[in-house]
Amino acid sequence: FIERAGFEIECRLWFPPEFDPASTYPLVLDIHGGPNGAFYDSFVPAQQVLATAGYLVLAVNPRGSSTYGASFMMAVLGDWGGEDYQDLMAAVDELCQRPYVDPERLGVHGYSYGGYMASWAVGQTNRFKAAVAGAPCINLHSMYGTSDIGISFGEAQWGGSIADAADRMLERSPISHAAKVETPILLLHGDADARCPIGQSEEYFTALRRLGKEVEFVRFPGCSHLFPRVGHPKMREEYLTRILGWFNRFLG
């Protein structure tokens, strides 16, 4: 646990095989979806693939995560990219004090809301040397009208209807901070995603490329929002292979 702003934030740290505390390792922050999801003591393929390949993997349940009570879960409403982001970075700060963590080799990965937060993070800090965003929410303003839950979910999560909260939606959209991104970012997105439509990654990729940023975009044909969990095995394997390849490329 870490304590921050009146909340206990639960964290899990996955270690590589034959971990040696006298050595230093790259660290990948993994961010769950939701935002009302949570990491449990369970097998998460991306975390296991990265840890087995020699990475420390930090899995944090920031405010907004479920199973910690209503006030904790509801604290994220209308504040995506606010205190939830600060919770995540506080956990990274805590880990970076440990001698076996290399603070110059930090990565971040997330899917869905986790993809939003990975994209948001690289627009707020240059500490991460590589980022992977799966099915990210990039432009809350456009997602409001294109996602299958843009209204029912979006109005509660983003602070109201587009008539009431348009400016707020844009302010808290990663695309609005694209000019500040210095981290190489990989976008992974199913082209049949109705939850976080592929247009979200298309918008971000276009903005970043136009700004001369280092970005790659992989489309997964016929894949829905849930493909990393229940999609064709070849697509699931490709997703994991791309994640590992990106971090190996930039974090060594």
Coordinates of C-alpha atoms in Angstrom, one line a residue:
F1 CA 0.0 0.0 0.0
I2 CA 0.9 3.6 -0.4
E3 CA -1.1 6.4 1.3
R4 CA -2.1 9.5 -0.6
A5 CA -4.6 12.3 0.0
G6 CA -6.6 10.3 2.6
F7 CA -6.7 7.0 0.6
E8 CA -4.7 3.8 0.8
I9 CA -3.7 2.8 -2.7
E10 CA -3.1 -0.9 -3.1
C11 CA -0.3 -2.0 -5.5
R12 CA 1.1 -5.2 -6.7
L13 CA 4.7 -5.7 -8.0
W14 CA 5.6 -8.6 -10.2
F15 CA 9.3 -9.7 -10.3
P16 CA 11.3 -11.3 -13.1
P17 CA 12.4 -15.0 -12.6
E18 CA 15.6 -15.3 -10.6
F19 CA 15.2 -11.7 -9.4
D20 CA 18.4 -10.3 -8.0
P21 CA 18.0 -7.3 -5.7
A22 CA 21.6 -6.3 -6.3
S23 CA 20.8 -5.7 -10.0
T24 CA 18.6 -3.0 -11.6
Y25 CA 15.6 -3.6 -13.8
P26 CA 13.3 -1.6 -16.0
L27 CA 9.8 -1.0 -14.6
V28 CA 6.5 -1.0 -16.5
L29 CA 3.5 0.6 -14.9
D30 CA 0.4 -1.4 -16.0
I31 CA -3.0 0.4 -15.7
H32 CA -6.3 -1.4 -15.6
G33 CA -9.5 -0.5 -17.5
G34 CA -12.8 0.7 -16.2
P35 CA -11.9 3.0 -14.6
N36 CA -13.9 0.9 -12.1
G37 CA -11.9 -2.3 -12.8
A38 CA -9.2 -3.6 -10.4
F39 CA -6.2 -5.8 -10.4
Y40 CA -6.5 -8.9 -8.2
D41 CA -4.1 -11.8 -7.3
S42 CA -4.8 -13.3 -10.7
F43 CA -3.1 -14.2 -14.0
V44 CA -2.9 -11.2 -16.3
P45 CA -1.1 -12.3 -19.5
A46 CA 0.6 -9.0 -20.3
Q47 CA 2.0 -8.7 -16.8
Q48 CA 3.3 -12.3 -16.9
V49 CA 4.9 -11.9 -20.3
L50 CA 6.7 -8.7 -19.3
A51 CA 7.8 -10.1 -15.9
T52 CA 9.1 -13.3 -17.5
A53 CA 11.0 -11.2 -20.0
G54 CA 12.9 -9.4 -17.3
Y55 CA 10.7 -6.4 -16.4
L56 CA 9.4 -5.3 -13.0
V57 CA 5.6 -4.8 -13.5
L58 CA 3.7 -2.4 -11.2
A59 CA 0.0 -2.9 -11.1
V60 CA -1.8 -0.2 -9.1
N61 CA -5.5 0.2 -8.1
P62 CA -5.8 4.0 -8.0
R63 CA -9.0 5.8 -6.9
G64 CA -11.8 4.7 -9.1
S65 CA -11.0 1.0 -8.7
S66 CA -13.7 -1.2 -7.5
T67 CA -13.8 -3.4 -4.3
Y68 CA -12.5 -0.6 -2.0
G69 CA -15.8 0.9 -1.2
A70 CA -18.2 3.4 -2.8
S71 CA -16.3 6.6 -1.9
F72 CA -13.1 5.3 -3.3
M73 CA -14.7 4.1 -6.5
M74 CA -16.8 7.3 -7.0
A75 CA -13.8 9.6 -6.5
V76 CA -12.8 9.3 -10.1
L77 CA -16.1 10.6 -11.5
G78 CA -15.6 13.9 -13.4
D79 CA -11.8 13.7 -12.7
W80 CA -10.2 11.4 -15.2
G81 CA -6.5 12.3 -15.4
G82 CA -6.7 14.2 -12.1
E83 CA -6.2 12.5 -8.7
D84 CA -6.2 9.0 -10.3
Y85 CA -3.1 10.0 -12.3
Q86 CA -1.5 11.4 -9.2
D87 CA -2.2 8.1 -7.4
L88 CA -0.4 6.2 -10.2
M89 CA 2.6 8.5 -10.2
A90 CA 2.9 8.3 -6.4
A91 CA 3.2 4.6 -6.7
V92 CA 5.9 4.9 -9.4
D93 CA 7.7 7.4 -7.2
E94 CA 7.6 4.9 -4.3
L95 CA 9.0 2.1 -6.4
C96 CA 11.8 4.3 -7.9
Q97 CA 13.3 4.7 -4.4
R98 CA 14.1 1.0 -4.4
P99 CA 17.7 0.3 -5.5
Y100 CA 16.7 -2.4 -7.9
V101 CA 14.5 -0.1 -10.0
D102 CA 16.2 1.8 -12.9
P103 CA 14.3 5.2 -13.0
E104 CA 15.7 5.9 -16.4
R105 CA 13.9 2.8 -17.9
L106 CA 10.3 3.4 -17.1
G107 CA 7.4 2.2 -19.3
V108 CA 3.6 2.4 -19.2
H109 CA 0.9 0.2 -20.6
G110 CA -2.8 0.2 -20.3
Y111 CA -6.0 -0.9 -22.1
S112 CA -9.3 1.0 -22.5
Y113 CA -9.3 3.4 -19.6
G114 CA -5.8 2.1 -19.0
G115 CA -5.0 3.2 -22.6
Y116 CA -6.5 6.6 -21.8
M117 CA -4.3 6.9 -18.7
A118 CA -1.2 5.7 -20.6
S119 CA -1.8 8.4 -23.2
W120 CA -2.7 11.0 -20.6
A121 CA 0.5 10.2 -18.7
V122 CA 2.9 10.8 -21.6
G123 CA 1.2 14.2 -22.2
Q124 CA 1.9 15.2 -18.6
T125 CA 5.4 13.8 -18.0
N126 CA 8.4 12.8 -19.9
R127 CA 9.6 10.2 -17.3
F128 CA 8.4 7.2 -19.3
K129 CA 10.7 6.1 -22.1
A130 CA 8.1 4.0 -23.8
A131 CA 4.3 3.7 -23.8
V132 CA 1.8 1.2 -25.1
A133 CA -1.9 2.3 -25.3
G134 CA -4.4 -0.4 -26.1
A135 CA -7.9 0.8 -27.3
P136 CA -7.4 4.2 -25.7
C137 CA -9.9 6.9 -25.1
I138 CA -8.1 9.8 -26.7
N139 CA -10.8 12.5 -27.4
L140 CA -13.6 12.4 -24.9
H141 CA -15.5 15.0 -27.0
S142 CA -15.7 12.8 -30.1
M143 CA -16.0 9.5 -28.1
Y144 CA -19.2 10.9 -26.5
G145 CA -20.9 10.6 -29.8
T146 CA -19.3 7.4 -31.2
S147 CA -18.9 5.0 -28.4
D148 CA -21.8 2.5 -27.7
I149 CA -21.8 3.9 -24.1
G150 CA -20.7 7.4 -24.8
I151 CA -23.8 8.9 -23.2
S152 CA -24.8 6.4 -20.6
F153 CA -21.3 6.0 -19.3
G154 CA -19.7 9.2 -20.5
E155 CA -22.0 11.7 -18.9
A156 CA -21.4 10.1 -15.5
Q157 CA -17.7 9.7 -15.9
W158 CA -16.8 13.0 -17.7
G159 CA -19.0 15.4 -15.8
G160 CA -22.2 15.8 -17.8
S161 CA -23.6 16.0 -21.3
I162 CA -21.6 17.5 -24.2
A163 CA -23.7 20.7 -23.8
D164 CA -22.5 21.0 -20.2
A165 CA -19.0 19.6 -20.2
A166 CA -17.5 20.0 -23.7
D167 CA -14.7 22.2 -22.5
R168 CA -13.9 19.8 -19.6
M169 CA -13.9 16.8 -21.9
L170 CA -11.4 18.5 -24.2
E171 CA -9.2 19.6 -21.3
R172 CA -9.0 16.0 -20.0
S173 CA -8.5 14.4 -23.4
P174 CA -5.0 13.1 -24.2
I175 CA -5.2 14.5 -27.7
S176 CA -5.3 18.0 -26.3
H177 CA -1.8 17.5 -24.9
A178 CA -0.3 15.8 -27.9
A179 CA 2.2 18.6 -28.5
K180 CA 3.9 17.8 -25.1
V181 CA 4.5 14.1 -25.8
E182 CA 8.1 13.1 -26.0
T183 CA 7.6 9.4 -25.2
P184 CA 7.5 6.9 -28.1
I185 CA 4.0 5.4 -28.1
L186 CA 2.5 2.3 -29.6
L187 CA -1.3 2.3 -30.3
L188 CA -3.0 -1.1 -30.5
H189 CA -6.7 -1.1 -31.5
G190 CA -9.3 -3.5 -32.8
D191 CA -11.1 -2.1 -35.8
A192 CA -14.5 -3.5 -34.7
D193 CA -14.3 -1.9 -31.3
A194 CA -17.7 -0.3 -30.5
R195 CA -16.7 0.7 -26.9
C196 CA -13.6 2.8 -27.7
P197 CA -14.0 3.2 -31.4
I198 CA -10.8 2.9 -33.5
G199 CA -11.2 6.5 -34.5
Q200 CA -9.8 7.4 -31.1
S201 CA -6.4 5.9 -32.1
E202 CA -6.7 7.3 -35.6
E203 CA -7.1 10.8 -34.2
Y204 CA -4.2 10.5 -31.8
F205 CA -1.9 8.8 -34.4
T206 CA -2.7 11.6 -36.9
A207 CA -2.0 14.4 -34.3
L208 CA 1.2 12.8 -33.1
R209 CA 2.5 12.1 -36.6
R210 CA 1.7 15.7 -37.7
L211 CA 3.7 16.9 -34.8
G212 CA 6.7 14.7 -35.7
K213 CA 6.4 12.5 -32.6
E214 CA 7.5 8.8 -32.5
V215 CA 4.3 6.7 -32.8
E216 CA 3.2 3.5 -34.3
F217 CA -0.4 2.3 -34.8
V218 CA -1.5 -1.3 -35.3
R219 CA -5.0 -2.2 -36.4
F220 CA -6.4 -5.6 -35.4
P221 CA -8.9 -6.6 -38.1
G222 CA -12.3 -7.8 -37.0
C223 CA -11.4 -7.4 -33.4
S224 CA -13.8 -6.1 -30.7
H225 CA -13.0 -4.2 -27.5
L226 CA -12.6 -7.6 -25.7
F227 CA -10.2 -9.2 -28.2
P228 CA -7.1 -9.3 -25.8
R229 CA -9.2 -11.5 -23.5
V230 CA -11.5 -13.5 -25.8
G231 CA -10.4 -12.8 -29.4
H232 CA -8.7 -15.2 -31.8
P233 CA -5.6 -16.6 -30.3
K234 CA -3.4 -15.3 -33.1
M235 CA -4.7 -11.7 -32.4
R236 CA -4.1 -12.1 -28.7
E237 CA -0.6 -13.4 -29.3
E238 CA 0.1 -10.5 -31.6
Y239 CA -1.1 -8.0 -29.0
L240 CA 1.3 -9.4 -26.4
T241 CA 4.2 -9.7 -28.9
R242 CA 3.8 -6.1 -29.9
I243 CA 3.9 -4.9 -26.3
L244 CA 7.0 -6.8 -25.5
G245 CA 8.7 -5.8 -28.7
W246 CA 8.0 -2.1 -28.1
F247 CA 9.4 -2.2 -24.5
N248 CA 12.4 -4.2 -25.6
R249 CA 13.1 -1.6 -28.2
F250 CA 13.1 1.4 -25.9
L251 CA 13.8 0.0 -22.5
G252 CA 16.2 -2.8 -23.4

